[in-house]
Coordinates of C-alpha atoms in Angstrom, one line a residue:
Chain A
M26 CA 18.3 -6.3 -10.2
L27 CA 17.5 -5.9 -6.6
N28 CA 17.8 -2.3 -4.9
I29 CA 18.8 -2.6 -1.5
A30 CA 18.9 0.3 1.1
L31 CA 21.6 -0.2 3.6
P32 CA 21.5 2.0 6.8
K33 CA 24.7 4.1 7.0
G34 CA 27.1 3.6 9.9
R35 CA 28.7 0.5 11.3
L36 CA 25.4 -1.8 11.4
G37 CA 24.9 -1.1 7.8
E38 CA 29.0 -2.3 7.3
R39 CA 27.6 -5.2 9.4
V40 CA 25.3 -6.4 7.3
Y41 CA 26.8 -5.6 3.9
T42 CA 29.6 -7.5 5.1
M43 CA 27.1 -10.8 5.7
L44 CA 25.3 -9.7 2.5
K45 CA 28.9 -10.1 1.0
Q46 CA 29.6 -13.6 2.5
A47 CA 26.2 -14.3 0.9
G48 CA 27.4 -13.9 -2.7
Y49 CA 26.1 -10.4 -3.0
G50 CA 29.3 -8.6 -3.2
C51 CA 30.0 -5.1 -4.5
P52 CA 33.4 -4.3 -5.0
E53 CA 32.5 -0.5 -5.3
I54 CA 31.1 0.0 -2.3
E55 CA 34.5 -0.8 -0.1
K56 CA 36.5 1.9 -2.0
P57 CA 36.9 4.8 0.1
D58 CA 34.6 7.6 -1.7
R59 CA 31.4 9.9 -1.0
R60 CA 29.1 8.3 -3.5
L61 CA 25.5 6.9 -2.4
V62 CA 24.9 4.5 -5.0
F63 CA 26.8 1.4 -5.9
E64 CA 25.9 -1.2 -8.5
N65 CA 27.1 -5.2 -9.4
P66 CA 25.3 -6.2 -12.4
E67 CA 26.9 -9.4 -12.2
V68 CA 25.3 -10.3 -9.2
G69 CA 21.8 -8.2 -9.7
V70 CA 22.5 -5.6 -6.7
R71 CA 22.4 -2.1 -6.7
Y72 CA 23.3 -1.0 -2.6
F73 CA 22.5 2.8 -1.6
W74 CA 23.3 4.2 1.8
V75 CA 20.6 5.9 3.5
K76 CA 19.9 7.3 7.1
P77 CA 18.8 4.6 9.6
H78 CA 15.4 6.2 10.1
D79 CA 14.8 6.7 6.5
V80 CA 15.4 3.1 5.0
T81 CA 11.5 1.9 5.3
I82 CA 10.4 5.2 3.9
Y83 CA 13.0 4.3 0.6
V84 CA 11.4 0.5 0.5
E85 CA 7.6 1.4 1.2
R86 CA 7.4 4.1 -1.4
G87 CA 9.4 1.6 -3.9
A88 CA 12.7 3.1 -4.1
A89 CA 14.1 0.2 -2.6
D90 CA 13.0 -3.3 -3.0
L91 CA 14.8 -4.6 0.5
G92 CA 16.5 -2.4 3.2
I93 CA 17.8 -3.4 6.7
A94 CA 15.9 -1.5 9.1
G95 CA 16.0 -2.0 13.3
K96 CA 13.3 -3.3 14.9
D97 CA 12.4 -0.3 16.9
I98 CA 11.9 1.6 13.7
L99 CA 9.5 -1.1 12.3
L100 CA 7.5 -1.0 15.7
E101 CA 7.3 3.0 15.7
H102 CA 6.2 3.4 12.4
S103 CA 4.4 0.1 11.2
P104 CA 5.4 0.4 7.5
D105 CA 3.4 -1.7 5.2
L106 CA 6.2 -4.1 4.5
Y107 CA 7.5 -7.8 4.4
E108 CA 9.8 -8.6 7.3
L109 CA 11.7 -11.6 5.9
L110 CA 14.5 -12.0 8.5
D111 CA 15.8 -11.3 12.0
L112 CA 19.6 -10.7 11.2
K113 CA 20.3 -10.8 14.7
T114 CA 22.9 -8.4 14.4
G115 CA 22.6 -5.1 15.9
I116 CA 21.0 -6.3 19.3
C117 CA 19.9 -4.1 21.8
R118 CA 16.5 -3.5 23.9
M119 CA 13.7 -1.2 24.1
C120 CA 13.8 -0.5 27.8
V121 CA 12.1 1.9 30.2
A122 CA 14.7 3.6 32.4
G123 CA 15.1 5.7 35.1
P124 CA 16.8 6.7 38.6
G125 CA 17.7 4.0 40.3
D126 CA 15.3 4.8 43.1
F127 CA 12.5 5.6 41.1
Q128 CA 9.3 4.0 42.7
D129 CA 6.0 4.6 40.3
D130 CA 3.2 6.5 42.0
R131 CA 0.3 5.1 40.5
G132 CA -1.9 8.1 41.8
K133 CA 0.2 10.3 39.8
L134 CA 0.6 10.7 35.9
L135 CA 3.7 9.1 34.3
R136 CA 5.8 11.8 32.2
V137 CA 7.4 9.7 30.0
A138 CA 10.4 11.3 27.6
T139 CA 11.3 9.2 24.4
K140 CA 12.2 9.4 20.4
F141 CA 9.7 6.2 20.3
P142 CA 6.1 7.9 21.1
H143 CA 4.4 5.2 19.7
I144 CA 6.0 1.9 21.1
A145 CA 5.9 4.1 24.6
G146 CA 2.3 4.6 24.2
E147 CA 1.2 0.9 23.6
Y148 CA 3.7 -0.1 26.3
Y149 CA 1.4 1.7 28.9
A150 CA -1.8 1.5 26.8
G151 CA -1.2 -2.4 27.3
K152 CA -0.8 -1.7 31.2
S153 CA -3.7 0.7 31.4
R154 CA -1.2 3.1 32.9
D155 CA -2.2 7.1 32.0
V156 CA 1.1 8.6 30.7
E157 CA 1.8 11.9 29.2
L158 CA 4.4 11.3 26.3
I159 CA 7.2 13.9 25.9
K160 CA 8.8 13.3 22.3
L161 CA 12.2 14.4 22.3
N162 CA 15.1 13.7 19.6
G163 CA 18.2 13.3 21.3
S164 CA 19.8 13.2 24.5
I165 CA 17.0 11.2 26.1
E166 CA 18.9 10.8 29.3
L167 CA 18.8 14.7 30.2
A168 CA 15.0 14.1 30.5
P169 CA 15.1 12.7 34.0
I170 CA 18.1 14.4 35.7
L171 CA 16.6 18.0 34.7
G172 CA 13.1 16.9 35.9
L173 CA 11.6 17.2 32.4
S174 CA 10.2 13.4 32.8
D175 CA 10.1 11.0 35.6
V176 CA 11.3 7.9 33.2
I177 CA 12.5 7.2 29.6
V178 CA 11.9 4.5 27.3
D179 CA 14.9 4.6 24.7
I180 CA 17.2 1.8 23.2
V181 CA 19.6 0.6 25.7
E182 CA 22.7 -1.5 24.0
T183 CA 25.3 -1.8 27.0
G184 CA 23.7 0.7 29.1
R185 CA 26.7 2.5 29.9
T186 CA 25.1 5.8 29.0
L187 CA 22.4 5.2 31.4
V188 CA 24.9 4.5 34.1
E189 CA 27.1 7.4 33.5
N190 CA 23.8 9.3 34.0
G191 CA 22.8 7.7 37.0
L192 CA 19.9 5.7 35.5
T193 CA 19.0 2.2 35.5
V194 CA 17.1 -0.3 33.2
L195 CA 13.5 -0.5 35.1
E196 CA 11.4 -2.4 32.5
E197 CA 12.3 -4.6 29.2
I198 CA 9.8 -3.6 26.6
C199 CA 10.8 -5.9 23.7
P200 CA 14.5 -6.8 22.3
I201 CA 15.6 -4.8 19.0
S202 CA 17.8 -6.4 15.9
A203 CA 17.9 -5.6 12.4
R204 CA 15.7 -7.0 10.1
L205 CA 15.5 -7.6 6.6
V206 CA 12.5 -5.8 4.8
A207 CA 11.1 -5.8 1.6
N208 CA 8.5 -4.1 -0.4
P209 CA 5.3 -6.5 -1.0
A210 CA 4.9 -5.0 -4.8
A211 CA 8.2 -5.6 -5.5
Y212 CA 8.4 -9.1 -3.8
R213 CA 5.3 -10.2 -6.1
F214 CA 7.5 -9.1 -9.4
Q215 CA 11.1 -10.6 -8.0
R216 CA 9.8 -12.9 -5.7
A217 CA 12.6 -15.7 -6.7
E218 CA 15.4 -13.2 -6.6
I219 CA 14.2 -11.9 -3.0
D220 CA 13.4 -15.5 -1.7
L221 CA 16.8 -16.4 -2.7
L222 CA 18.6 -13.4 -1.1
A223 CA 17.0 -14.0 1.7
E224 CA 17.8 -17.6 1.8
R225 CA 21.4 -17.1 1.1
L226 CA 21.7 -14.1 3.8
G227 CA 19.7 -16.2 6.4
R228 CA 22.6 -18.7 6.3
E229 CA 24.9 -16.2 7.4
I230 CA 23.0 -15.2 10.7
Q231 CA 25.1 -16.0 13.9
D232 CA 22.6 -17.9 16.2
I233 CA 23.1 -16.1 19.6
Chain B
M23 CA -24.4 27.9 -38.7
T24 CA -22.8 26.4 -35.9
D25 CA -19.7 27.7 -33.4
R26 CA -18.8 24.2 -32.5
T27 CA -15.5 23.1 -33.4
Q28 CA -14.7 20.9 -35.8
Y29 CA -11.4 18.5 -34.9
T30 CA -9.6 17.3 -37.6
G31 CA -6.3 15.7 -37.9
E32 CA -4.2 13.1 -36.3
A33 CA -3.0 15.7 -33.6
Q34 CA -6.4 16.5 -32.2
S35 CA -7.5 13.0 -32.1
E36 CA -8.7 11.5 -28.8
E37 CA -5.8 9.4 -28.5
K38 CA -3.7 12.7 -28.3
V39 CA -6.1 14.8 -25.8
Y40 CA -7.7 12.2 -23.3
L41 CA -5.2 11.5 -20.3
P42 CA -3.9 7.9 -20.0
V43 CA -6.1 7.6 -16.6
E44 CA -8.9 9.1 -18.7
K45 CA -8.7 6.2 -21.2
L46 CA -8.5 3.6 -18.1
L47 CA -11.5 4.7 -17.1
F48 CA -13.2 4.3 -20.2
R49 CA -12.0 1.1 -21.2
L50 CA -12.9 -0.3 -17.3
R51 CA -16.6 1.1 -17.8
M52 CA -16.6 -0.9 -20.8
L53 CA -15.6 -3.5 -19.2
Y54 CA -18.0 -3.3 -16.1
R55 CA -21.0 -2.9 -18.8
Q56 CA -20.0 -6.0 -20.5
Y57 CA -20.3 -8.2 -17.4
G58 CA -23.9 -6.6 -16.6
Y59 CA -22.8 -3.8 -14.0
Q60 CA -24.7 -0.6 -13.8
P61 CA -23.4 3.0 -12.9
Y62 CA -23.5 4.2 -9.2
R63 CA -23.4 7.6 -8.5
M64 CA -23.7 9.3 -5.3
S65 CA -23.5 12.2 -3.4
K66 CA -19.7 13.5 -2.1
F67 CA -21.3 13.7 1.4
E68 CA -23.1 11.2 3.9
K69 CA -24.3 11.7 7.3
Y70 CA -21.4 11.0 9.7
E71 CA -23.3 8.6 11.9
L72 CA -22.4 6.2 8.9
Y73 CA -18.9 6.0 9.8
A74 CA -18.7 6.9 13.2
G75 CA -20.3 3.2 13.6
N76 CA -18.0 1.6 11.0
K77 CA -14.8 3.1 11.9
D78 CA -12.5 -0.5 11.8
F79 CA -14.0 -0.9 7.9
L80 CA -12.6 2.5 6.8
V81 CA -8.6 3.3 6.0
S82 CA -8.5 5.7 8.5
D83 CA -10.8 6.9 11.5
R84 CA -10.3 10.6 10.3
V85 CA -13.0 11.7 8.5
I86 CA -13.7 15.4 7.5
T87 CA -17.2 16.8 8.9
F88 CA -19.0 19.8 8.8
N89 CA -22.5 20.7 10.0
D90 CA -25.5 21.1 7.3
T91 CA -28.0 24.0 7.5
N92 CA -30.1 21.9 10.0
G93 CA -27.4 21.0 12.3
D94 CA -26.9 17.6 10.9
L95 CA -23.4 16.2 11.1
L96 CA -22.2 15.4 7.2
A97 CA -18.5 13.8 6.6
L98 CA -17.0 14.0 3.2
K99 CA -17.3 10.4 1.9
P100 CA -13.8 8.7 3.3
D101 CA -15.0 5.4 1.6
V102 CA -17.6 3.9 -1.0
T103 CA -18.5 1.0 -0.1
L104 CA -20.5 2.0 3.1
S105 CA -22.7 4.1 1.2
I106 CA -23.4 1.7 -1.7
V107 CA -24.3 -1.2 1.1
K108 CA -26.8 1.3 3.0
G109 CA -28.8 1.4 -0.3
A110 CA -29.0 -1.8 -1.1
Q111 CA -32.2 -4.4 -1.2
F112 CA -31.6 -8.1 -0.9
R113 CA -34.0 -10.1 -3.3
K114 CA -33.6 -14.0 -3.3
N115 CA -32.1 -15.3 -6.5
H116 CA -31.0 -11.8 -7.6
V117 CA -27.1 -10.3 -7.5
E118 CA -27.3 -6.3 -7.7
K119 CA -24.3 -5.4 -10.0
L120 CA -22.9 -1.4 -9.5
Y121 CA -19.7 0.0 -10.4
Y122 CA -18.4 3.4 -9.6
Q123 CA -15.8 6.2 -10.0
E124 CA -16.0 8.7 -6.8
N125 CA -13.6 10.6 -5.1
V126 CA -13.1 9.9 -1.4
Y127 CA -11.4 12.1 1.3
R128 CA -9.4 10.7 3.5
P129 CA -5.6 10.9 5.1
S130 CA -3.1 9.7 3.1
G131 CA 0.6 9.2 2.7
S132 CA 3.5 9.6 5.1
A133 CA 2.4 12.8 6.3
H134 CA -1.1 11.7 6.8
Q135 CA -2.9 14.8 5.4
F136 CA -6.1 14.6 3.8
R137 CA -6.2 14.3 0.1
E138 CA -9.0 14.2 -2.4
I139 CA -8.4 10.1 -4.1
M140 CA -10.0 9.1 -7.0
Q141 CA -11.0 5.4 -7.0
C142 CA -13.3 3.0 -8.8
G143 CA -14.5 0.1 -8.4
L144 CA -17.9 -2.4 -8.5
E145 CA -20.0 -4.1 -5.8
C146 CA -22.0 -7.2 -6.2
I147 CA -24.2 -7.3 -3.5
G148 CA -27.2 -9.9 -2.6
D149 CA -27.9 -13.4 -3.2
L150 CA -24.3 -14.5 -4.1
D151 CA -23.0 -18.0 -5.3
A152 CA -19.7 -19.4 -6.7
Y153 CA -20.4 -17.9 -10.1
S154 CA -21.0 -14.3 -8.6
L155 CA -17.3 -14.7 -6.5
Y156 CA -15.7 -16.0 -9.8
E157 CA -17.3 -13.5 -12.1
V158 CA -15.7 -10.1 -9.0
L159 CA -12.4 -12.1 -8.9
R160 CA -12.0 -12.0 -12.8
L161 CA -13.1 -8.7 -13.2
A162 CA -10.6 -7.8 -10.9
E163 CA -8.1 -9.6 -12.7
K164 CA -9.4 -7.7 -15.8
S165 CA -9.0 -4.6 -14.4
L166 CA -5.5 -5.0 -13.8
C167 CA -4.4 -6.4 -17.1
E168 CA -6.2 -2.6 -18.2
V169 CA -3.7 -0.8 -16.3
S170 CA -0.7 -3.0 -17.2
E171 CA -0.2 -6.6 -18.5
E172 CA 2.8 -6.7 -16.0
C173 CA 0.3 -7.2 -13.3
V174 CA -0.4 -9.8 -10.1
L175 CA -3.6 -10.5 -8.5
S176 CA -2.8 -12.1 -4.9
F177 CA -5.6 -13.4 -3.6
S178 CA -6.3 -15.8 -0.2
H179 CA -9.5 -17.2 1.5
L180 CA -10.2 -15.7 5.2
G181 CA -11.9 -19.3 5.7
I182 CA -8.2 -20.9 6.0
L183 CA -7.3 -18.3 8.6
K184 CA -10.7 -19.2 10.9
A185 CA -9.7 -22.8 10.5
L186 CA -6.2 -22.5 11.5
F187 CA -7.3 -20.4 14.3
Q188 CA -9.9 -22.9 15.9
R189 CA -7.2 -25.9 15.5
L190 CA -4.9 -23.5 17.4
K191 CA -7.5 -22.3 19.9
A192 CA -6.2 -18.8 19.8
G193 CA -7.8 -15.9 21.5
E194 CA -8.7 -12.9 19.8
A195 CA -5.4 -10.7 21.1
Q196 CA -3.3 -14.0 19.8
Q197 CA -5.2 -13.9 16.3
A198 CA -4.3 -10.4 15.8
Q199 CA -1.0 -11.0 16.5
L200 CA -0.6 -14.0 14.3
L201 CA -2.9 -12.0 11.6
A202 CA -0.1 -9.1 11.5
L203 CA 2.8 -11.5 11.4
I204 CA 1.2 -13.4 8.6
A205 CA 0.6 -10.2 6.2
A206 CA 4.2 -9.1 7.1
R207 CA 5.7 -12.8 6.0
N208 CA 7.5 -12.7 9.3
L209 CA 8.6 -16.3 9.6
H210 CA 11.1 -15.7 12.7
E211 CA 8.5 -14.2 14.9
I212 CA 5.7 -16.7 13.7
T213 CA 8.0 -19.1 15.2
A214 CA 8.7 -17.3 18.5
L215 CA 5.1 -17.0 18.7
F216 CA 4.1 -20.3 18.4
E217 CA 6.6 -21.6 20.6
L218 CA 5.2 -19.4 23.1
H219 CA 1.9 -20.3 23.0
G220 CA 2.9 -24.3 22.5
W221 CA 0.9 -24.5 19.1
G222 CA 2.9 -27.1 18.1
E223 CA 5.6 -28.1 15.5
E224 CA 3.0 -29.4 12.6
S225 CA 0.5 -26.1 12.6
L226 CA 3.6 -24.0 12.4
Q227 CA 5.0 -26.5 9.3
A228 CA 1.2 -25.7 8.2
V229 CA 1.7 -21.8 8.3
K230 CA 4.8 -21.8 6.7
K231 CA 3.8 -24.2 3.7
L232 CA 1.0 -21.8 3.2
L233 CA 2.9 -18.9 2.9
S234 CA 5.4 -20.1 0.8
L235 CA 2.8 -21.6 -1.7
S236 CA 2.3 -19.4 -4.8
C237 CA 0.2 -21.0 -7.4
T238 CA -2.9 -20.4 -9.6
V239 CA -6.9 -20.4 -8.7
S240 CA -6.6 -23.6 -11.1
D241 CA -4.1 -25.5 -9.2
L242 CA -4.9 -24.2 -5.6
P243 CA -7.3 -27.5 -4.5
R244 CA -4.4 -29.6 -5.4
E245 CA -1.6 -27.4 -3.8
M246 CA -3.6 -27.8 -0.7
E247 CA -4.3 -31.1 -0.9
A248 CA -0.8 -32.1 -1.0
L249 CA 0.1 -29.7 1.7
G250 CA -2.1 -32.0 3.9
L251 CA -4.1 -30.1 6.3
P252 CA -6.8 -32.3 8.1
W253 CA -8.2 -29.0 10.1
M254 CA -9.2 -27.6 6.9
D255 CA -13.0 -26.3 6.4
E256 CA -14.5 -28.2 3.9
N257 CA -16.8 -25.8 2.9
V258 CA -13.7 -23.4 2.5
L259 CA -12.1 -26.2 0.1
G260 CA -15.5 -26.6 -1.9
E261 CA -15.5 -23.0 -2.5
L262 CA -11.9 -23.1 -3.8
K263 CA -12.6 -26.1 -6.2
A264 CA -15.6 -24.3 -7.6
L265 CA -13.1 -21.0 -8.6
A266 CA -10.8 -23.7 -9.9
S267 CA -13.1 -25.6 -12.1
L268 CA -15.0 -21.9 -13.7
S269 CA -11.5 -20.9 -14.0
N270 CA -10.4 -23.8 -16.0
G271 CA -6.8 -22.7 -16.2
E272 CA -7.5 -18.7 -16.9
M273 CA -6.4 -16.3 -14.5
Q274 CA -2.5 -16.9 -15.0
R275 CA -1.9 -13.6 -13.3
V276 CA -4.3 -14.3 -10.0
R277 CA -1.5 -16.2 -7.5
F278 CA -2.7 -17.7 -4.0
D279 CA -0.6 -15.4 -1.4
F280 CA -1.6 -16.2 2.2
S281 CA -0.2 -13.3 3.6
V282 CA -3.4 -11.5 1.9
I283 CA -5.5 -10.8 4.8
N284 CA -7.4 -7.2 4.5
D285 CA -9.6 -6.7 7.5
I286 CA -10.7 -10.3 9.1
H287 CA -13.6 -8.2 11.2
Y288 CA -15.3 -7.0 7.8
Y289 CA -14.0 -9.6 5.0
N290 CA -14.9 -13.1 5.6
G291 CA -14.0 -15.4 2.5
L292 CA -12.0 -14.4 -0.4
V293 CA -9.7 -11.2 -0.4
F294 CA -7.0 -10.1 -2.6
Q295 CA -4.9 -7.2 -3.5
G296 CA -3.5 -6.0 -6.9
F297 CA 0.0 -5.0 -7.8
V298 CA 1.0 -3.6 -11.1
K299 CA 4.6 -3.4 -11.8
G300 CA 6.3 0.2 -11.6
I301 CA 3.4 0.9 -8.7
S302 CA 5.0 0.3 -4.9
E303 CA 1.8 -0.3 -3.2
K304 CA -1.5 -2.4 -4.1
I305 CA -3.2 -0.3 -6.2
L306 CA -6.9 -3.0 -6.4
S307 CA -7.8 -4.1 -3.0
G308 CA -11.2 -6.2 -2.3
G309 CA -12.9 -9.5 -1.5
R310 CA -16.0 -11.0 0.2
Y311 CA -17.4 -9.0 2.8
D312 CA -20.5 -10.8 3.8
S313 CA -19.6 -9.4 7.6
L314 CA -20.2 -5.9 6.5
L315 CA -23.8 -6.6 5.7
V316 CA -24.4 -8.3 9.2
R317 CA -23.1 -4.9 11.4
M318 CA -25.4 -3.0 8.9
N319 CA -28.8 -5.1 9.6
R320 CA -28.5 -6.1 5.6
K321 CA -29.2 -9.6 4.3
G322 CA -27.4 -11.2 1.9
A323 CA -23.4 -11.6 0.9
A324 CA -21.3 -8.8 -0.9
A325 CA -18.1 -9.2 -2.9
G326 CA -16.3 -6.0 -4.7
F327 CA -13.2 -4.4 -5.4
A328 CA -11.9 -0.8 -5.1
I329 CA -8.9 0.5 -7.4
Y330 CA -6.9 3.5 -6.2
L331 CA -6.4 5.6 -8.9
G332 CA -4.2 8.2 -7.7
L333 CA -1.4 5.6 -7.6
L334 CA -1.5 5.8 -11.5
E335 CA 0.6 9.2 -11.3
Q336 CA 3.8 6.8 -10.8
L337 CA 3.1 5.7 -14.1
G338 CA 2.5 8.8 -15.7
F339 CA -1.3 8.0 -16.4
Y340 CA -2.1 11.6 -15.7
Q341 CA 0.4 13.4 -17.9
Q342 CA -1.0 14.3 -21.2
A343 CA 0.7 12.8 -24.3
G344 CA 2.8 15.2 -26.8
K345 CA 3.8 18.8 -27.0
T346 CA 1.7 21.3 -29.0
D347 CA 2.5 21.5 -32.5
V348 CA 2.9 25.2 -33.4
L349 CA 3.8 27.9 -31.4
L350 CA 3.0 31.9 -32.9
L351 CA 5.4 34.2 -30.9
Y352 CA 4.3 37.6 -31.7
D353 CA 4.8 41.3 -29.9
R354 CA 3.0 44.6 -29.9
E355 CA 4.1 45.3 -33.5
T356 CA 2.4 42.1 -35.0
D357 CA -0.6 42.3 -36.7
T358 CA -3.2 40.6 -35.1
G359 CA -5.9 40.1 -37.9
E360 CA -3.0 38.1 -39.7
L361 CA -2.0 36.2 -36.2
K362 CA -5.6 34.9 -35.7
K363 CA -5.8 34.0 -39.4
V364 CA -2.4 32.0 -39.3
A365 CA -3.4 30.3 -36.0
E366 CA -7.1 29.7 -37.4
E367 CA -5.9 28.1 -41.1
L368 CA -3.3 26.0 -38.8
R369 CA -6.0 24.6 -36.3
K370 CA -7.9 23.6 -39.5
Q371 CA -5.2 21.5 -40.7
G372 CA -5.4 19.7 -37.6
R373 CA -2.5 21.2 -35.6
T374 CA -2.7 22.2 -32.4
V375 CA -1.6 25.7 -31.9
D376 CA -0.5 27.8 -29.2
V377 CA -0.4 31.7 -29.3
Q378 CA 2.3 33.3 -26.9
R379 CA 4.7 36.6 -26.3
T380 CA 7.5 34.6 -25.1
I381 CA 8.5 30.4 -25.2
S382 CA 7.9 28.7 -22.3
G383 CA 7.3 25.2 -22.8
Q384 CA 8.1 23.0 -25.7
Y385 CA 6.8 23.0 -29.5
T386 CA 7.3 20.8 -32.3
E387 CA 7.4 24.1 -34.5
I388 CA 7.9 27.7 -33.6
L389 CA 6.5 30.6 -36.2
D390 CA 7.6 33.8 -35.2
L391 CA 5.5 36.9 -36.2
R392 CA 7.1 39.2 -34.1
K393 CA 8.0 42.4 -35.8
E394 CA 9.6 44.6 -33.0
A395 CA 13.4 43.0 -33.5
Q396 CA 12.6 43.4 -37.5
H397 CA 12.5 46.8 -36.8
A398 CA 15.2 47.7 -33.9

């Protein structure tokens, strides 16, 4: 039996559809109720819905053998996991954004508001740019508007939220999408099952 | 006349009294002694400079420090290997074989808080040869089996990676990127990296084949030849062949796994990680670390491994087996002389006895010697 942590929300539902098409459906999960754990012994899977940010924790600590996690979370927390597939869904970009007329004054400390301090810190360290990182938990776009920061580092999907708040993408850090991750210990003991699932799920990936 | 208690009966047998982790440690000590390893005991702390100069060898660079009475900066030991290597003396044709059981202090878990972590392991330092390496690998496998028969010891050889890097002419930053991706079995980003640097389809296919390969020590030389890797270092192949020959079909739980890397700055040959079913991460880690000796100005070669005993909590190795046999319940009205007599009599029969005024636990049998209820 493979335990699979799915992220709650649209992304998790999209990936579940791919898993179903790959032969890992679970009729129970499609019924509208508030349960969190669903099992289909016939195909050997047990799914559970967890918060997107918690997927890697469940997998790293062995509560789940596999999980679906955004690349942003993998880059931010560097969990000790195998990254078996890029599912090419949930596609967006990790970007530096700020006011359209923003000019970086290299003589000044750059104030960066973000939910992703590790990714932002690594990015600016790579450019040898001295920055002050301001960790926020949401509504990042507010920070430059209210003068809390000069720029933000955040996920951009369509860019509409940025535009509506008078901000624009200044630099692209890296592309983001959903990944299939596996616990390395679970992989040792269920390698055949996990490889088969990855291979079948891989066939459902839409090339972009 | 002695006051020393005589323990009798099955209930107080060693089997019941020792924690599973204590029994495991006993078996591991027996195993290491059987192979001629000697116990090594060390102080809880070391001079901080030992760790300051080798921070990238440590699991975490955060160390608990404090000042000695003479002002020296000391650290609570975050690692054992550095202390053992520091004291090692090289003698030609001689191998120093040591085992230890020590607590180390370093941040652990997702909260990265300092914890006391019990670990045991062994180090084999000196004039190593193929047989010494075989023995370390075999002892790592046997140690895992002492924890559970459902185990896997994954191993690789960093010489394969070094030969690959030479073929690709990869710089240090590129090597670090590729290492991280191989360790994560991240084939999609490995493919993208090869395309980015124009490293060629043939080498990419070699990496993919190596990552998909899973075989025993005995089968590895044949499997490697079948992969057709003309750039492979002959010395590495020679070392793997020597291991295969010594293994001779044994070591069925030891499997080649190219994603096993450990730290390439310190390890330079055989590397391995041990997994036990039911434990969510590697419980054993080790390999050949001549590079650490070079950094510490020591002659010779070294190999060893550590077992992270704290992880055995996940398998219940720290839980006492069984409940207490008898609870004697008493109150203020109970004749304490009688209470004592009953308790001692039961203990003489080899039963475990607790004496309490209320029930707060699990017992096989409860003898009620309370009097107040009877008077009321």
